[in-house]
Amino acid sequence: MRLAVLTRRALLAALAAVPALALADTTANWPDKPVRLIVPFTAGGPTDTVARLLASQLETIWKQTVIVDYKPGAGTILGTTAVVRSPADGYTLGMAISALTINPSVQPSLPYDTKKDVLGVSQIAQAHFGLFAHSSAPFNTVPELIAYAKKNPDALSFATPGAGTGTHLAGEMLAHLAGIRMVHVPYKGSAPAQQDVIGGRVPLLFDILYSSMPYVKDKRLKVIALSSPKRAVSNPEIPLIADTLPGFSAMSSIGIIAPAGLPQPLAQKIAADVGTAVRSPAMGERMAALGLEPVGSTPEQYNAQIRQEIDKWAAIVKTANIKIE
């Protein structure tokens, strides 16, 4: 009788181990066919550049083709939809930017639930937002800007590359936390926003640091501060908005996402390989040239970041009563 009990326990233990062994085997053999990487934009631009750099590195690691597939439209929503509706087997991945965490607040009818349907695999890179001003602006620091805005409550407006972007919400966050009024002036891209600030038609600009720094170097703009929680590796001399308003944090993010349900061991393997790729000298140098800082986070870290950002932007959108037409 004792022998029978021991045999039954051994059998149950063996059966319980079968799913784990199956997952391990699947991970060990993956990928055994091409992997699709969906970019939610048309070809060209920094996200596409990073996607193609990453695909090239991952092809070397995986010994498989990585197909970059463009699905632009609706502020990255079409591309993200294509990802979440794909099988959760690791053979369809997607590129995500900050819009992933902003869209739930500004788009009333998303075809997916970002927190439930999207799995963050790894943050690839981050870029800093800068607060710029016309070179003749009567302030050079964030405290001076806030003091000026309080004395001249209707004098400040800020340009951004578009409504509902991370730069737009960074400006709204500054106005809210500083207790000042600023009018948002959206443009279709950085170039027209930059030119109107350079021309003196709008006093302030929130933009990607790398994009507008050339105008600082030729003294057509001046940079007031960064909206990041930490100083930029490329420009450690630039102060932070958070130095004046503790906790202020707004950055551009590029990451890899997958459909929810991707097995955890596979998500961890992909994240580890992405980390190896983004920390390679070849990819690091190219991203630095684009003003990007490599990250290569774990699925747990990236998912936590996605959820925190969704909640943060939701609060700002509600406070500022932002409506995207």
C-alpha positions as CSV (number, residue, x, y, z in Angstrom):
1,M,0.0,0.0,0.0
2,R,2.8,2.4,0.9
3,L,4.5,1.7,-2.5
4,A,1.2,2.6,-4.3
5,V,1.0,6.0,-2.5
6,L,4.5,6.9,-3.4
7,T,4.0,5.9,-7.0
8,R,0.8,8.0,-7.2
9,R,2.7,11.0,-5.8
10,A,5.5,10.6,-8.2
11,L,3.0,10.4,-11.1
12,L,1.2,13.6,-10.0
13,A,4.5,15.4,-9.7
14,A,5.5,14.2,-13.2
15,L,2.2,15.3,-14.7
16,A,2.5,18.8,-13.1
17,A,6.0,19.2,-14.6
18,V,4.7,18.5,-18.2
19,P,3.4,22.1,-18.9
20,A,6.7,23.7,-17.7
21,L,8.7,21.3,-19.8
22,A,6.6,22.0,-22.8
23,L,7.1,25.8,-22.3
24,A,10.8,25.3,-21.9
25,D,11.0,23.2,-25.1
26,T,9.0,25.8,-27.0
27,T,11.3,28.6,-25.8
28,A,14.4,26.6,-26.6
29,N,13.2,26.0,-30.2
30,W,11.8,29.5,-30.8
31,P,12.0,31.0,-33.4
32,D,11.9,28.3,-36.0
33,K,10.3,30.6,-38.6
34,P,10.4,34.4,-39.5
35,V,9.3,36.9,-36.9
36,R,7.1,39.9,-37.9
37,L,7.8,43.3,-36.3
38,I,4.9,45.7,-36.8
39,V,5.8,49.4,-37.0
40,P,2.7,51.7,-36.5
41,F,4.1,54.3,-39.0
42,T,5.1,54.6,-42.6
43,A,8.7,53.9,-43.5
44,G,11.1,56.6,-42.4
45,G,11.4,58.4,-39.1
46,P,13.1,57.4,-35.9
47,T,10.8,54.6,-34.9
48,D,11.3,52.9,-38.2
49,T,15.0,53.4,-38.0
50,V,15.2,51.8,-34.6
51,A,12.9,48.9,-35.8
52,R,15.2,48.2,-38.7
53,L,18.4,48.4,-36.6
54,L,16.8,46.1,-34.0
55,A,15.6,43.7,-36.7
56,S,19.1,43.4,-38.1
57,Q,20.6,42.7,-34.7
58,L,17.9,40.1,-33.8
59,E,18.3,38.3,-37.1
60,T,21.9,37.7,-36.0
61,I,20.8,36.5,-32.6
62,W,17.9,34.4,-33.7
63,K,19.2,33.0,-37.0
64,Q,15.8,33.9,-38.5
65,T,14.4,36.6,-40.7
66,V,12.7,39.5,-38.9
67,I,10.2,41.1,-41.2
68,V,9.5,44.8,-40.6
69,D,5.8,45.3,-41.4
70,Y,4.3,48.8,-41.7
71,K,0.8,49.4,-40.5
72,P,0.4,53.2,-40.1
73,G,-2.7,55.2,-39.1
74,A,-4.9,56.5,-36.3
75,G,-2.0,57.6,-34.1
76,T,-0.4,54.1,-33.8
77,I,-3.8,52.5,-33.1
78,L,-4.0,50.5,-36.3
79,G,-0.6,49.0,-35.7
80,T,-1.2,48.2,-32.1
81,T,-4.5,46.6,-33.1
82,A,-2.7,44.3,-35.5
83,V,-0.4,43.2,-32.7
84,V,-3.0,42.4,-30.1
85,R,-5.2,40.5,-32.6
86,S,-2.2,38.2,-33.6
87,P,-1.5,34.8,-32.0
88,A,0.4,35.1,-28.7
89,D,3.2,32.9,-29.9
90,G,6.1,35.4,-30.2
91,Y,6.0,35.5,-34.0
92,T,4.2,38.9,-34.1
93,L,5.7,41.7,-32.1
94,G,5.2,45.4,-32.4
95,M,6.9,48.7,-31.9
96,A,5.3,51.1,-29.4
97,I,5.9,54.7,-28.6
98,S,4.5,57.0,-25.9
99,A,1.2,57.1,-27.7
100,L,0.6,53.6,-26.4
101,T,0.1,55.1,-22.9
102,I,-1.5,58.4,-24.0
103,N,-4.2,57.0,-26.3
104,P,-6.3,55.4,-23.6
105,S,-7.0,58.9,-22.2
106,V,-7.5,60.8,-25.5
107,Q,-9.1,58.2,-27.7
108,P,-12.6,57.4,-26.4
109,S,-13.1,54.1,-28.3
110,L,-9.9,52.1,-28.6
111,P,-10.5,48.7,-30.2
112,Y,-8.4,47.1,-27.4
113,D,-7.8,47.5,-23.7
114,T,-4.2,48.6,-23.4
115,K,-3.8,47.2,-19.8
116,K,-5.5,43.9,-20.6
117,D,-4.6,43.2,-24.3
118,V,-1.1,44.5,-24.6
119,L,2.0,42.9,-23.1
120,G,5.1,45.1,-22.7
121,V,8.1,42.9,-23.6
122,S,11.0,45.4,-23.3
123,Q,11.6,49.2,-23.5
124,I,14.2,49.6,-26.2
125,A,15.1,53.3,-25.7
126,Q,14.1,56.6,-24.3
127,A,14.4,60.2,-25.5
128,H,14.2,63.5,-23.6
129,F,11.7,66.3,-24.1
130,G,13.1,69.8,-23.9
131,L,11.4,73.0,-23.0
132,F,12.7,75.7,-25.4
133,A,12.1,79.4,-25.8
134,H,12.8,82.1,-28.2
135,S,16.3,83.4,-27.6
136,S,14.9,86.8,-26.5
137,A,12.5,85.4,-24.0
138,P,12.7,87.3,-20.6
139,F,13.5,84.2,-18.6
140,N,16.2,81.6,-18.6
141,T,15.2,79.1,-15.9
142,V,12.0,77.4,-14.8
143,P,11.5,79.5,-11.7
144,E,11.9,82.6,-13.8
145,L,9.4,81.3,-16.3
146,I,6.9,80.5,-13.6
147,A,7.3,84.0,-12.0
148,Y,6.9,85.6,-15.5
149,A,3.7,83.6,-16.2
150,K,2.2,84.6,-12.9
151,K,2.9,88.3,-13.5
152,N,1.7,88.0,-17.1
153,P,-1.1,85.4,-17.0
154,D,-2.1,85.6,-20.6
155,A,1.4,86.0,-22.2
156,L,2.6,82.4,-22.6
157,S,1.7,79.8,-25.2
158,F,3.7,76.7,-26.1
159,A,4.1,75.0,-29.5
160,T,4.4,71.2,-29.9
161,P,4.6,68.7,-32.8
162,G,0.9,67.8,-32.3
163,A,-2.2,67.6,-30.1
164,G,-2.2,64.5,-27.8
165,T,1.5,64.0,-28.0
166,G,3.8,63.5,-25.1
167,T,5.2,67.0,-25.6
168,H,1.6,68.4,-25.4
169,L,0.9,66.6,-22.2
170,A,4.3,67.7,-20.8
171,G,3.3,71.3,-21.3
172,E,-0.1,70.8,-19.7
173,M,1.6,69.0,-16.7
174,L,3.9,72.0,-16.3
175,A,1.0,74.5,-16.3
176,H,-0.9,72.4,-13.8
177,L,1.9,71.7,-11.3
178,A,3.2,75.3,-11.5
179,G,-0.2,76.8,-11.2
180,I,0.2,78.9,-14.3
181,R,-1.8,79.4,-17.6
182,M,-0.3,78.4,-20.9
183,V,-2.1,78.0,-24.2
184,H,-1.3,75.0,-26.4
185,V,-0.5,75.6,-30.1
186,P,-0.3,72.3,-31.9
187,Y,1.5,71.8,-35.2
188,K,1.8,68.9,-37.6
189,G,5.4,67.9,-36.7
190,S,8.4,69.5,-35.1
191,A,9.6,71.6,-38.1
192,P,6.7,74.1,-38.3
193,A,6.5,74.4,-34.5
194,Q,10.2,75.2,-34.4
195,Q,10.0,77.8,-37.1
196,D,7.1,79.7,-35.4
197,V,9.1,79.8,-32.1
198,I,12.2,80.9,-33.9
199,G,10.2,83.5,-35.7
200,G,8.8,84.8,-32.4
201,R,5.2,84.0,-33.1
202,V,5.0,81.5,-30.1
203,P,7.2,82.0,-27.1
204,L,7.7,78.4,-25.9
205,L,8.3,75.0,-27.5
206,F,8.1,71.5,-26.1
207,D,10.0,69.1,-28.4
208,I,12.3,66.2,-28.5
209,L,15.7,67.4,-27.3
210,Y,17.6,66.0,-30.2
211,S,15.3,67.6,-32.7
212,S,15.6,71.2,-31.5
213,M,19.2,71.3,-30.1
214,P,20.7,72.4,-33.4
215,Y,18.7,75.7,-33.0
216,V,20.1,76.2,-29.5
217,K,23.7,75.7,-30.9
218,D,23.1,78.5,-33.4
219,K,21.4,80.6,-30.8
220,R,18.0,80.9,-32.5
221,L,16.5,79.1,-29.5
222,K,17.5,78.6,-25.9
223,V,16.8,75.5,-23.8
224,I,15.2,76.1,-20.4
225,A,15.1,72.6,-19.0
226,L,14.3,68.9,-19.6
227,S,11.1,67.3,-18.6
228,S,12.9,64.0,-17.8
229,P,13.4,62.6,-14.2
230,K,17.1,62.4,-14.9
231,R,19.6,64.5,-16.8
232,A,20.4,63.6,-20.4
233,V,23.6,61.6,-21.0
234,S,24.2,63.7,-24.1
235,N,23.6,67.1,-22.4
236,P,24.2,66.7,-18.6
237,E,24.5,70.5,-18.3
238,I,20.8,71.1,-19.0
239,P,18.7,71.3,-15.8
240,L,15.4,69.6,-15.1
241,I,11.9,70.9,-14.6
242,A,11.9,68.4,-11.7
243,D,14.5,70.5,-10.0
244,T,11.8,73.1,-9.5
245,L,8.7,70.8,-9.5
246,P,9.7,67.6,-7.8
247,G,8.3,64.5,-9.4
248,F,7.9,66.0,-12.9
249,S,8.5,63.3,-15.4
250,A,7.7,63.1,-19.1
251,M,9.8,61.3,-21.7
252,S,9.5,59.7,-25.1
253,S,9.7,55.9,-25.1
254,I,10.2,53.3,-27.7
255,G,9.5,49.6,-26.8
256,I,8.5,46.2,-28.0
257,I,5.0,44.9,-27.3
258,A,3.2,41.6,-27.9
259,P,-0.3,40.2,-27.6
260,A,-1.3,39.5,-24.0
261,G,-1.0,35.8,-23.3
262,L,2.5,35.4,-24.6
263,P,4.1,32.8,-22.3
264,Q,6.3,34.4,-19.6
265,P,9.4,32.3,-20.5
266,L,9.2,33.4,-24.1
267,A,8.6,37.1,-23.2
268,Q,11.7,36.9,-21.0
269,K,13.8,35.3,-23.7
270,I,12.7,38.0,-26.3
271,A,13.4,40.8,-23.7
272,A,16.8,39.4,-23.0
273,D,17.7,39.2,-26.7
274,V,16.3,42.7,-27.2
275,G,18.5,43.9,-24.3
276,T,21.6,42.3,-26.0
277,A,20.7,44.0,-29.3
278,V,20.2,47.5,-27.9
279,R,23.3,47.4,-25.8
280,S,25.5,46.3,-28.8
281,P,28.0,48.9,-29.9
282,A,26.6,49.1,-33.4
283,M,23.0,49.8,-32.3
284,G,24.1,52.0,-29.4
285,E,26.1,54.3,-31.7
286,R,23.2,54.6,-34.2
287,M,20.7,55.3,-31.5
288,A,22.9,57.9,-29.9
289,A,23.1,59.6,-33.3
290,L,19.2,59.8,-33.1
291,G,19.3,61.3,-29.6
292,L,18.1,58.0,-28.0
293,E,19.4,56.4,-24.9
294,P,19.3,52.5,-24.9
295,V,17.3,50.8,-22.1
296,G,16.6,47.1,-22.7
297,S,14.2,46.5,-19.7
298,T,12.5,43.3,-18.5
299,P,8.8,42.5,-19.2
300,E,8.0,43.2,-15.6
301,Q,9.7,46.6,-15.7
302,Y,8.2,47.6,-19.0
303,N,4.6,46.5,-18.0
304,A,4.9,48.4,-14.7
305,Q,6.0,51.5,-16.7
306,I,3.1,51.2,-19.2
307,R,0.6,51.0,-16.4
308,Q,2.1,53.9,-14.5
309,E,2.2,56.1,-17.6
310,I,-1.4,55.3,-18.5
311,D,-2.6,56.4,-15.0
312,K,-0.3,59.5,-15.0
313,W,-1.5,60.8,-18.4
314,A,-5.1,60.0,-17.6
315,A,-4.9,62.4,-14.6
316,I,-3.3,65.1,-16.7
317,V,-5.8,64.8,-19.5
318,K,-8.7,65.0,-17.0
319,T,-7.3,68.0,-15.2
320,A,-6.5,69.9,-18.3
321,N,-9.8,68.8,-20.0
322,I,-7.9,67.8,-23.1
323,K,-10.1,66.9,-26.1
324,I,-8.6,65.5,-29.3
325,E,-10.8,66.2,-32.3
